[in-house]
PDB file of C-alpha atoms in Angstrom:
ATOM      1  CA  MET N 258      -0.063  -0.073  -0.010  1.00 43.00           C
ATOM      2  CA  THR N 259       1.285   3.527  -0.865  1.00 58.00           C
ATOM      3  CA  GLU N 260       1.666   5.984   1.784  1.00 67.00           C
ATOM      4  CA  ARG N 261      -0.492   8.885   1.462  1.00 76.00           C
ATOM      5  CA  ARG N 262       1.083  12.276   1.967  1.00 77.00           C
ATOM      6  CA  HIS N 263      -1.611  15.115   2.997  1.00 79.00           C
ATOM      7  CA  THR N 264       0.236  17.850   1.340  1.00 84.00           C
ATOM      8  CA  LEU N 265      -1.333  20.734  -0.683  1.00 85.00           C
ATOM      9  CA  SER N 266       0.864  21.602  -3.488  1.00 87.00           C
ATOM     10  CA  LYS N 267       0.628  24.559  -5.955  1.00 89.00           C
ATOM     11  CA  GLU N 268      -0.664  22.303  -8.779  1.00 89.00           C
ATOM     12  CA  GLU N 269      -3.635  21.555  -6.401  1.00 91.00           C
ATOM     13  CA  ARG N 270      -4.677  25.285  -6.615  1.00 93.00           C
ATOM     14  CA  LEU N 271      -7.014  26.682  -9.333  1.00 91.00           C
ATOM     15  CA  SER N 272      -5.425  29.680 -10.714  1.00 89.00           C
ATOM     16  CA  TRP N 273      -5.708  29.868 -14.376  1.00 90.00           C
ATOM     17  CA  LYS N 274      -8.136  32.386 -15.373  1.00 94.00           C
ATOM     18  CA  ARG N 275      -9.699  30.478 -18.342  1.00 91.00           C
ATOM     19  CA  HIS N 276     -10.110  27.549 -16.070  1.00 92.00           C
ATOM     20  CA  ILE N 277     -11.844  30.055 -13.352  1.00 94.00           C
ATOM     21  CA  ASP N 278     -14.278  31.558 -16.271  1.00 96.00           C
ATOM     22  CA  ARG N 279     -15.251  28.128 -17.305  1.00 94.00           C
ATOM     23  CA  LEU N 280     -15.827  26.941 -13.706  1.00 95.00           C
ATOM     24  CA  PHE N 281     -18.231  29.854 -13.247  1.00 96.00           C
ATOM     25  CA  THR N 282     -20.045  29.968 -16.526  1.00 97.00           C
ATOM     26  CA  GLU N 283     -20.481  26.242 -17.224  1.00 96.00           C
ATOM     27  CA  GLY N 284     -20.260  24.703 -13.773  1.00 96.00           C
ATOM     28  CA  ARG N 285     -22.939  23.012 -11.360  1.00 96.00           C
ATOM     29  CA  SER N 286     -23.185  23.850  -7.723  1.00 96.00           C
ATOM     30  CA  PHE N 287     -24.603  22.746  -4.312  1.00 97.00           C
ATOM     31  CA  VAL N 288     -24.790  23.815  -0.640  1.00 96.00           C
ATOM     32  CA  ALA N 289     -22.982  21.893   2.262  1.00 95.00           C
ATOM     33  CA  PHE N 290     -23.233  24.808   4.660  1.00 95.00           C
ATOM     34  CA  PRO N 291     -21.696  27.136   5.282  1.00 96.00           C
ATOM     35  CA  LEU N 292     -19.948  26.079   1.676  1.00 97.00           C
ATOM     36  CA  ARG N 293     -21.254  26.597  -1.702  1.00 97.00           C
ATOM     37  CA  VAL N 294     -19.266  24.024  -4.053  1.00 97.00           C
ATOM     38  CA  VAL N 295     -19.170  25.039  -7.658  1.00 97.00           C
ATOM     39  CA  TYR N 296     -17.621  22.281  -9.778  1.00 97.00           C
ATOM     40  CA  LEU N 297     -17.121  21.327 -13.103  1.00 95.00           C
ATOM     41  CA  LEU N 298     -15.753  17.674 -14.607  1.00 92.00           C
ATOM     42  CA  SER N 299     -13.178  18.269 -17.271  1.00 85.00           C
ATOM     43  CA  ASN N 300     -11.143  15.866 -19.648  1.00 79.00           C
ATOM     44  CA  GLU N 301      -8.720  18.488 -20.218  1.00 74.00           C
ATOM     45  CA  GLU N 302      -5.292  16.793 -20.427  1.00 70.00           C
ATOM     46  CA  GLY N 303      -3.308  19.847 -19.395  1.00 71.00           C
ATOM     47  CA  MET N 304      -4.296  19.800 -15.729  1.00 75.00           C
ATOM     48  CA  PRO N 305      -1.419  18.205 -13.793  1.00 79.00           C
ATOM     49  CA  VAL N 306      -3.711  16.806 -10.859  1.00 87.00           C
ATOM     50  CA  ARG N 307      -6.889  14.959 -10.608  1.00 88.00           C
ATOM     51  CA  ALA N 308      -8.741  18.239  -8.991  1.00 92.00           C
ATOM     52  CA  SER N 309      -7.697  21.858  -8.848  1.00 93.00           C
ATOM     53  CA  PHE N 310      -9.564  23.887  -6.257  1.00 95.00           C
ATOM     54  CA  LEU N 311      -9.826  27.545  -5.002  1.00 96.00           C
ATOM     55  CA  VAL N 312     -11.226  28.926  -1.594  1.00 97.00           C
ATOM     56  CA  SER N 313     -13.244  32.340  -1.814  1.00 97.00           C
ATOM     57  CA  VAL N 314     -14.513  34.240   1.248  1.00 97.00           C
ATOM     58  CA  PRO N 315     -16.229  37.564   0.430  1.00 96.00           C
ATOM     59  CA  LYS N 316     -15.067  40.812   1.874  1.00 96.00           C
ATOM     60  CA  LYS N 317     -18.467  41.879   1.895  1.00 95.00           C
ATOM     61  CA  ARG N 318     -19.275  39.901   4.983  1.00 95.00           C
ATOM     62  CA  PHE N 319     -16.135  39.677   6.177  1.00 96.00           C
ATOM     63  CA  LYS N 320     -14.448  42.843   6.407  1.00 96.00           C
ATOM     64  CA  ARG N 321     -10.987  42.179   8.234  1.00 97.00           C
ATOM     65  CA  ALA N 322      -8.756  40.001   6.314  1.00 97.00           C
ATOM     66  CA  VAL N 323      -7.675  38.330   9.624  1.00 97.00           C
ATOM     67  CA  LYS N 324     -11.000  36.665   9.736  1.00 97.00           C
ATOM     68  CA  ARG N 325     -11.107  35.829   5.730  1.00 97.00           C
ATOM     69  CA  ASN N 326      -7.797  34.052   5.980  1.00 97.00           C
ATOM     70  CA  ARG N 327      -8.851  32.134   9.015  1.00 97.00           C
ATOM     71  CA  ILE N 328     -11.760  30.775   6.987  1.00 97.00           C
ATOM     72  CA  LYS N 329      -9.671  29.746   3.921  1.00 97.00           C
ATOM     73  CA  ARG N 330      -7.088  28.156   6.244  1.00 97.00           C
ATOM     74  CA  GLN N 331      -9.633  26.234   7.646  1.00 97.00           C
ATOM     75  CA  VAL N 332     -11.312  25.207   4.192  1.00 97.00           C
ATOM     76  CA  ARG N 333      -7.753  24.351   2.879  1.00 96.00           C
ATOM     77  CA  GLU N 334      -6.928  21.914   5.843  1.00 96.00           C
ATOM     78  CA  ALA N 335     -10.073  20.234   5.581  1.00 96.00           C
ATOM     79  CA  TYR N 336      -9.707  19.665   1.920  1.00 96.00           C
ATOM     80  CA  ARG N 337      -5.963  18.485   2.358  1.00 94.00           C
ATOM     81  CA  MET N 338      -7.118  15.867   4.706  1.00 93.00           C
ATOM     82  CA  HIS N 339      -9.922  14.613   2.698  1.00 93.00           C
ATOM     83  CA  LYS N 340      -9.034  15.092  -0.639  1.00 93.00           C
ATOM     84  CA  TYR N 341      -7.805  11.585  -1.387  1.00 92.00           C
ATOM     85  CA  ASP N 342     -11.602  10.509  -1.168  1.00 91.00           C
ATOM     86  CA  LEU N 343     -12.486  12.322  -4.153  1.00 92.00           C
ATOM     87  CA  TRP N 344      -9.028  11.480  -6.067  1.00 90.00           C
ATOM     88  CA  GLU N 345      -9.790   7.837  -5.698  1.00 91.00           C
ATOM     89  CA  SER N 346     -13.054   7.986  -7.608  1.00 90.00           C
ATOM     90  CA  LEU N 347     -11.442  10.470 -10.163  1.00 89.00           C
ATOM     91  CA  GLU N 348      -8.452   8.257 -10.899  1.00 88.00           C
ATOM     92  CA  ALA N 349     -10.864   5.043 -11.262  1.00 88.00           C
ATOM     93  CA  LYS N 350     -12.887   6.821 -14.138  1.00 87.00           C
ATOM     94  CA  ASP N 351      -9.962   8.957 -15.380  1.00 86.00           C
ATOM     95  CA  LYS N 352     -11.501  12.201 -15.053  1.00 89.00           C
ATOM     96  CA  ARG N 353     -10.332  15.835 -13.688  1.00 91.00           C
ATOM     97  CA  MET N 354     -12.282  18.371 -11.790  1.00 94.00           C
ATOM     98  CA  LEU N 355     -12.360  21.972 -11.370  1.00 95.00           C
ATOM     99  CA  ILE N 356     -13.810  22.969  -7.610  1.00 96.00           C
ATOM    100  CA  ALA N 357     -14.676  26.133  -6.150  1.00 97.00           C
ATOM    101  CA  PHE N 358     -15.450  26.630  -2.214  1.00 98.00           C
ATOM    102  CA  LEU N 359     -17.181  29.568  -1.597  1.00 97.00           C
ATOM    103  CA  TYR N 360     -18.046  30.826   2.022  1.00 97.00           C
ATOM    104  CA  VAL N 361     -21.666  31.635   2.292  1.00 96.00           C
ATOM    105  CA  ASP N 362     -22.224  32.171   5.979  1.00 95.00           C
ATOM    106  CA  ASN N 363     -22.174  35.600   7.927  1.00 95.00           C
ATOM    107  CA  GLU N 364     -20.184  34.019  11.007  1.00 95.00           C
ATOM    108  CA  LEU N 365     -17.150  32.172  11.733  1.00 95.00           C
ATOM    109  CA  HIS N 366     -17.331  28.428  12.417  1.00 96.00           C
ATOM    110  CA  SER N 367     -15.175  26.235  14.139  1.00 96.00           C
ATOM    111  CA  SER N 368     -12.860  23.891  12.349  1.00 95.00           C
ATOM    112  CA  VAL N 369     -15.070  20.577  13.617  1.00 96.00           C
ATOM    113  CA  THR N 370     -17.807  22.142  11.578  1.00 96.00           C
ATOM    114  CA  MET N 371     -15.767  22.910   8.625  1.00 96.00           C
ATOM    115  CA  GLU N 372     -14.441  19.657   8.594  1.00 96.00           C
ATOM    116  CA  LYS N 373     -18.010  18.056   8.475  1.00 97.00           C
ATOM    117  CA  ALA N 374     -18.801  20.379   5.605  1.00 97.00           C
ATOM    118  CA  MET N 375     -15.962  19.286   3.745  1.00 97.00           C
ATOM    119  CA  THR N 376     -16.647  15.581   4.217  1.00 97.00           C
ATOM    120  CA  LYS N 377     -20.092  16.369   2.941  1.00 97.00           C
ATOM    121  CA  ALA N 378     -19.217  18.118   0.132  1.00 97.00           C
ATOM    122  CA  ILE N 379     -16.599  15.509  -1.014  1.00 96.00           C
ATOM    123  CA  ARG N 380     -19.295  12.914  -0.634  1.00 96.00           C
ATOM    124  CA  ILE N 381     -21.609  14.825  -2.835  1.00 96.00           C
ATOM    125  CA  LEU N 382     -19.126  15.525  -5.537  1.00 94.00           C
ATOM    126  CA  ARG N 383     -18.151  11.400  -5.588  1.00 92.00           C
ATOM    127  CA  GLU N 384     -22.151  11.025  -6.293  1.00 91.00           C
ATOM    128  CA  LYS N 385     -22.096  13.667  -8.964  1.00 85.00           C
ATOM    129  CA  GLU N 386     -19.230  12.617 -10.923  1.00 78.00           C
ATOM    130  CA  ALA N 387     -20.632   8.971 -10.897  1.00 70.00           C
TER     131      ALA N 387
END
C-alpha cells in the first residue's frame, strides 16, 4: 500500500483565469453549509492533478482580512485531509475536476464544523461525478 502524503501543492490550486471563468460559467453547484461548492468535470489533459480548487470568502461579509484568512485556512486544511477520497473516484474514471469552495455564512465556524461540511461536500462530489 502506498503511503498518502497529506500535502497541498501549488498545482492543486486553481489559478488560471481561463479555468476559473469556465468553472463559473459552465459549472454546477450545491450547498454543504457553510460552503457553496461549484464544480465542473473536465477531460482536459493539460491539468497536472486530478482536482484543482480555489477558496473564496467575500469581503462584503468579513471586512477584516484576518477573519477571511482564517476561514480560507480552515477550508484548505479540511480539503487537504479529505482530498484522497475524491481523488480515488476520479482516478478510477480517469476524469479531472475544477472545484470552487465559496463561504456563504456571515459568522465564523469551528474547524470541526468546517471539516464536517467538507466531508459532506466531497461525498456529494463523488456521487455527482458517478
